[in-house]
Every structure is written in C-alpha cells, then in structure tokens.
mmCIF file of C-alpha atoms in Angstrom:
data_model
loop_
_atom_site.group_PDB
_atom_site.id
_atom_site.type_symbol
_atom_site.label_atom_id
_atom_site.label_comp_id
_atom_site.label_asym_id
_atom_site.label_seq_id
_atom_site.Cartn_x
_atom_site.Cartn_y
_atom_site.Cartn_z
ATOM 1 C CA UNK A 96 20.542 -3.362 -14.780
ATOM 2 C CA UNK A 97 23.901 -2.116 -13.115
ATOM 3 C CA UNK A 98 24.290 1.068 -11.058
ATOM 4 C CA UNK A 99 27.304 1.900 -9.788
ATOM 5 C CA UNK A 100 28.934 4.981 -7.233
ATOM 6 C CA UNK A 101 30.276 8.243 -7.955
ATOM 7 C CA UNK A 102 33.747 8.840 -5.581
ATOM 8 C CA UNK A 103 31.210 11.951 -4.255
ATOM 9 C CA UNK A 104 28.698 10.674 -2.860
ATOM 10 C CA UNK A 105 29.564 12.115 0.413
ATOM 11 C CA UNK A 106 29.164 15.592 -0.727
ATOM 12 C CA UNK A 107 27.038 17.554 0.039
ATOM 13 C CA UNK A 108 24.471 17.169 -3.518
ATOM 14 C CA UNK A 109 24.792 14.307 -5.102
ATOM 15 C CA UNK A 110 22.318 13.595 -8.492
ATOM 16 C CA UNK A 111 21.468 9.504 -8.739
ATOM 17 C CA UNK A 112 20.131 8.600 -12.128
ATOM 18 C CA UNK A 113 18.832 5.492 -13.370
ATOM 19 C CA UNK A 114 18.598 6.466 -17.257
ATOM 20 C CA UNK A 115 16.342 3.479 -18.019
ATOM 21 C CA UNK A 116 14.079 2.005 -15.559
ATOM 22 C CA UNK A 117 12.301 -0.960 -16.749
ATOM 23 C CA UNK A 118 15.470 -2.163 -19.065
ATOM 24 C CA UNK A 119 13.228 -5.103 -19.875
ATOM 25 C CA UNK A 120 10.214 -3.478 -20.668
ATOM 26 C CA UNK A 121 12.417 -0.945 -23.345
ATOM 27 C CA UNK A 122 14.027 -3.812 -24.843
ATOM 28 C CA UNK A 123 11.031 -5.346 -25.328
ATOM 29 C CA UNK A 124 9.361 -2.317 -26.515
ATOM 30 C CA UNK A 125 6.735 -1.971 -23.707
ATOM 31 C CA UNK A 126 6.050 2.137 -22.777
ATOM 32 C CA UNK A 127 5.635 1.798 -19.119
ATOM 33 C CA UNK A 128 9.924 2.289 -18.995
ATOM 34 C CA UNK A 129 11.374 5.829 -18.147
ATOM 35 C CA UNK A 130 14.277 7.600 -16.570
ATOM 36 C CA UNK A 131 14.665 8.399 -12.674
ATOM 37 C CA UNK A 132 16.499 11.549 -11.281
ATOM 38 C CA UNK A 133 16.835 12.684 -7.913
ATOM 39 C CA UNK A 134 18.747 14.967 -6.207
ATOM 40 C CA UNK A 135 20.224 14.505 -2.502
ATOM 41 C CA UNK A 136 21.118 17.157 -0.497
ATOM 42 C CA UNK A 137 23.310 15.375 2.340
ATOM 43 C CA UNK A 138 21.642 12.012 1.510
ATOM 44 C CA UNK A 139 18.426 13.112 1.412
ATOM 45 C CA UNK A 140 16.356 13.390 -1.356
ATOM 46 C CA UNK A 141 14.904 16.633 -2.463
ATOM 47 C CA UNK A 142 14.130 16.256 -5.852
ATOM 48 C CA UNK A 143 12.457 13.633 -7.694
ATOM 49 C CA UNK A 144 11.647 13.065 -11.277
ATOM 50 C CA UNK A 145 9.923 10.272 -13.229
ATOM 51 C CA UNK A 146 10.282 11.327 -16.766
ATOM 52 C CA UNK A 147 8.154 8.818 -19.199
ATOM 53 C CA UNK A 148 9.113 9.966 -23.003
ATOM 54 C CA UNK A 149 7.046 7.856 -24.845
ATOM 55 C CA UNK A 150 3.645 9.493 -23.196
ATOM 56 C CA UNK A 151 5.626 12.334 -22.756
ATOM 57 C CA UNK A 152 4.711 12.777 -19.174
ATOM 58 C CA UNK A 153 7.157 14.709 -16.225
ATOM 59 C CA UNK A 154 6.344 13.780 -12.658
ATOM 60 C CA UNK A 155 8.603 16.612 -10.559
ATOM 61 C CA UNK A 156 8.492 15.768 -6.784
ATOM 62 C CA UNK A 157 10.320 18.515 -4.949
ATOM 63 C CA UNK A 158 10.611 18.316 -0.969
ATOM 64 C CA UNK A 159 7.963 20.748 0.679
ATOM 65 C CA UNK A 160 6.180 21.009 -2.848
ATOM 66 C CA UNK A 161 3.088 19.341 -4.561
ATOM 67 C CA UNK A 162 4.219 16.771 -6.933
ATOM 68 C CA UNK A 163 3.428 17.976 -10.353
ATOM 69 C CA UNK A 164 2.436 16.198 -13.792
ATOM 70 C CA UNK A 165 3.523 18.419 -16.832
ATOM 71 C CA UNK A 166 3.044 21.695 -14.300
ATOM 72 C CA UNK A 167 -0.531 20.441 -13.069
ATOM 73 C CA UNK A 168 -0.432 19.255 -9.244
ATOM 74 C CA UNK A 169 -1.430 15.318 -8.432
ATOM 75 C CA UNK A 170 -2.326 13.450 -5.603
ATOM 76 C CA UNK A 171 -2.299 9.871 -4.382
ATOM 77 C CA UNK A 172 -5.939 8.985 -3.435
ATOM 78 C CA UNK A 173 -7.304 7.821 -0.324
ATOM 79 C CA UNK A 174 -7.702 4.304 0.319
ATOM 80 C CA UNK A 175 -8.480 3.249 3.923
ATOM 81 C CA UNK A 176 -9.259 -0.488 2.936
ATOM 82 C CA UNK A 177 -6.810 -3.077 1.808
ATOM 83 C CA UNK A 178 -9.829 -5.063 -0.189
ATOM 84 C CA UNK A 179 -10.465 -1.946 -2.237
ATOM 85 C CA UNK A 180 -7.076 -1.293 -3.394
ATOM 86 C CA UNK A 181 -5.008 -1.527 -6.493
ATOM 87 C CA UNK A 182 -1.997 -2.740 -6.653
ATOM 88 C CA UNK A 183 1.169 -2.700 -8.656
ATOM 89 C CA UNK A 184 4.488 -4.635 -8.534
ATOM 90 C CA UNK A 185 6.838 -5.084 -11.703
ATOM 91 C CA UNK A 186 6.317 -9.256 -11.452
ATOM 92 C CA UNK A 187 5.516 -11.622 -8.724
ATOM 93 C CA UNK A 188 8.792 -13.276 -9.484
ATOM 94 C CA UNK A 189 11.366 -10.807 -8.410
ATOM 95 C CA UNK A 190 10.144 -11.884 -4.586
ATOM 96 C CA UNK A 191 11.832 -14.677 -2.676
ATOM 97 C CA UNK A 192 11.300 -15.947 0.671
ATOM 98 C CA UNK A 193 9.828 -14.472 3.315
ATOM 99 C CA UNK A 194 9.674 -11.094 0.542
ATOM 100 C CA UNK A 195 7.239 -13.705 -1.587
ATOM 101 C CA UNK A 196 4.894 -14.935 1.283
ATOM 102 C CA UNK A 197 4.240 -11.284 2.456
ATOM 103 C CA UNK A 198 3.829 -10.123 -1.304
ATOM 104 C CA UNK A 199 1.625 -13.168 -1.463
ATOM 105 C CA UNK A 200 -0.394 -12.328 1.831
ATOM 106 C CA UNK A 201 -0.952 -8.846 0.583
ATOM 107 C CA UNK A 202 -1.866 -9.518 -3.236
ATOM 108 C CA UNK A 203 -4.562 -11.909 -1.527
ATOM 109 C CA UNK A 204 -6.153 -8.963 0.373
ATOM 110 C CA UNK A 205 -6.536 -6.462 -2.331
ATOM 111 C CA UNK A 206 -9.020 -5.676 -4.988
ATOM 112 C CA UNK A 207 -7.004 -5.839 -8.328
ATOM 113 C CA UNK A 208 -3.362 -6.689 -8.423
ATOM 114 C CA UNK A 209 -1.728 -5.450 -11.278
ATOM 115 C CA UNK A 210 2.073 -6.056 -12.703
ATOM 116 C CA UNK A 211 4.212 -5.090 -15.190
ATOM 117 C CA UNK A 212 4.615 -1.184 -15.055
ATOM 118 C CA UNK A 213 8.213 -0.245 -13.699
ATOM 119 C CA UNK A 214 8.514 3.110 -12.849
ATOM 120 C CA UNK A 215 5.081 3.879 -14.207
ATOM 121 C CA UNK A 216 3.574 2.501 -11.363
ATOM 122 C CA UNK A 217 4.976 4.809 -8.930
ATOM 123 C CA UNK A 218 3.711 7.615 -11.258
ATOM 124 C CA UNK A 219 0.147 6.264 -11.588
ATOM 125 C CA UNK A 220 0.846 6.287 -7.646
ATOM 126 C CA UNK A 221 1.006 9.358 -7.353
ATOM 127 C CA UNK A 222 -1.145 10.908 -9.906
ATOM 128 C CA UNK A 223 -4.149 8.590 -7.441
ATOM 129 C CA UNK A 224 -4.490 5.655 -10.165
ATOM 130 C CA UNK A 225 -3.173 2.541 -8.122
ATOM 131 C CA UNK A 226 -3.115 2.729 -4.403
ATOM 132 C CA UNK A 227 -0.383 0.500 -3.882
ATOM 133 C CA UNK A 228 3.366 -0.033 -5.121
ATOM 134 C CA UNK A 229 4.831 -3.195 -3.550
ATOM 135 C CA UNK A 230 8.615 -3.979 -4.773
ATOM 136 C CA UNK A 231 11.662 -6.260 -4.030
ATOM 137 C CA UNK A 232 15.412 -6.020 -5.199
ATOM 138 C CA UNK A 233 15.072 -2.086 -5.480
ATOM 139 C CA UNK A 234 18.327 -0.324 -5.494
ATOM 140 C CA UNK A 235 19.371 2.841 -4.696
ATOM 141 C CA UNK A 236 18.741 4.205 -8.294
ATOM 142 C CA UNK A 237 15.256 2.353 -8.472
ATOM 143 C CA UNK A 238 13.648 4.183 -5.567
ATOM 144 C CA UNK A 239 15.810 7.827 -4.412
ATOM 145 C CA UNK A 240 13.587 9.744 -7.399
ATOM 146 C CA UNK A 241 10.393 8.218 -6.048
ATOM 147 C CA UNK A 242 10.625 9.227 -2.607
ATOM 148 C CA UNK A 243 9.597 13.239 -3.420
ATOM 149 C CA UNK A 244 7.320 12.388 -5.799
ATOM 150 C CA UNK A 245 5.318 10.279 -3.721
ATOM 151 C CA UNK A 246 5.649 12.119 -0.769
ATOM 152 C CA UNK A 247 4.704 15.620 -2.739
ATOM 153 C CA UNK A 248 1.240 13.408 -4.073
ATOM 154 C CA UNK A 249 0.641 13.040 -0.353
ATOM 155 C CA UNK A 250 1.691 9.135 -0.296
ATOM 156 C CA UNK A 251 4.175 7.701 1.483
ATOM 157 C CA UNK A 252 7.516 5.088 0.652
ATOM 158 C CA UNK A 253 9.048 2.798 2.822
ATOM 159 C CA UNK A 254 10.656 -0.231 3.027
ATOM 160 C CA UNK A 255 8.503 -3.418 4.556
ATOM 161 C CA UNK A 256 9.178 -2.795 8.163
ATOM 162 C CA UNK A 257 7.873 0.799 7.283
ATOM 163 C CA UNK A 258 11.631 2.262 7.862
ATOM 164 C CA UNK A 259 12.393 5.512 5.532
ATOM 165 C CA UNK A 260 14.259 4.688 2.283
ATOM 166 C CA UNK A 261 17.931 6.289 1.930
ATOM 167 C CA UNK A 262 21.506 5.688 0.189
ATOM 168 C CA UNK A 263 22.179 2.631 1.756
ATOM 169 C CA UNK A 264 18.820 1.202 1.606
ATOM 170 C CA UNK A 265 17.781 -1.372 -0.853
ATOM 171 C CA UNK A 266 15.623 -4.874 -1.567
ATOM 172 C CA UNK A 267 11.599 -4.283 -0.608
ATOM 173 C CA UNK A 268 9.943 -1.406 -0.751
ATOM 174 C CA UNK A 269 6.543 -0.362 -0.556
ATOM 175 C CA UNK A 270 4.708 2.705 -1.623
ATOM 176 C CA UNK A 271 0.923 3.931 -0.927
#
C-alpha cells in the first residue's frame, strides 16, 4: 500500500483518502477491507468516514458530533479492565521491537485478542464491539479518518506514548 502527498497539504482543507484499506484482505477476498476519508481543516481532522461496501455499512465521525452508523448514533463501550477486553490488531507480525514486546505485554493481559479486521476493527470500535485497536506501521492515510469516528463513539486514538495522532504522525497507534 502506497500513499503519497498532494502539493496542498498546507491549505487550509485538505481530504486524505486511503481508497482501499486492508489491500490484502480485498485481494484475497476477505470483507473486513473498506475505504477511509477524512477531512482536515488546518491539519486537523474533522471528518471521518469508514465506508465498508460489502456490508454496506457508513461510519461518519464528524468533530463535535456523535459518530453515526447508516444515520443511527454508536458508541464505544466501557471497559475499565484490561482482562475483560477485546482486542483487535490487523496481525501480530506487522510489530517489531520494542512495538512487538509491548503488543505482546498487552495481548497477554486481555480477554480475547482478535486479528485480521483492517479498518473494520476501528468500526466495530466504535460501534462498542471490541474495546481495543492496537496497530503498528499506520500511516497518515491509515488512521486521519479514524480519529472523528472514534472520538464521536466516545473512544479515544493515540499513538503508544498516548500523544494525539496528526499529519506527520505515523507507526503505532492505539485506539479504545
């Protein structure tokens, strides 16, 4: 998966799309793929969608909004306890380093780790399915649309060190 930079990104809206998250998972002919848009308004995002076509389900994250799925509001659900969470990451592989013994250390403490859902997982996120989104190698493309639809579910995305995403971020992210 490449991504590459518009000469505007300095304006003042930029859109960031990532037509085809989960390229493997759509060659392969797995449904958990789907397209990301967001919106930036001075490098923030301010509107985030997760658009899955083959369940034909719209997450719409806009900032200071609910997150809605197909016009219905969602909402992350509360999970105070590590060792009674779910948790999503695309595959244990895509972690290296110090990234793979933290991933490790935190797949140990939960109830269920789960893998293999792409953007989906950030959608079952939010709609209060999984409690937990852990990530590595994210680019700018992979995470921008998440950040108001999590945030609108009442959840919240950051990178390991719990530092806000951005435009320059990228590599590990985590989302609850």
């Amino acid at each position: 998966e490449k991504g590459w930079r518009c000469k505007e990104e300095s304006a003042d809206y930029v859109w960031v799309l990532d037509p085809i998250d989960g390229t493997k998972s759509f060659i392969t002919g797995k449904p958990v793929f789907g397209t990301l848009i967001a919106l930036l308004k001075k490098g923030k995002p301010i509107l985030g969608i997760i658009d899955q076509p083959v369940l034909r389900e719209r997450w719409i994250g806009i900032s200071g909004r609910i997150t809605t799925l197909n016009g219905q509001e969602v909402a992350t659900r509360a999970c105070t306890e590590l060792s009674r969470a779910y948790l999503y990451t695309t595959s244990p592989h895509l972690f290296s380093g110090d990234a793979n013994e933290a991933f490790a250390r935190v797949r140990d403490k939960v109830k269920v780790p789960l893998y293999g859902c792409d953007c989906y997982a950030y959608a079952l996120l939010a709609s209060g399915y999984v409690d937990l989104v852990v990530e590595s190698g994210l680019r700018p493309y992979d995470f921008l649309a998440l950040i108001p639809v999590i945030e609108g579910a009442g959840g919240v995305i950051t990178d390991w060190k719990g530092n806000h995403l951005h435009w320059e971020a990228s590599s590990t992210s985590r989302a609850t």
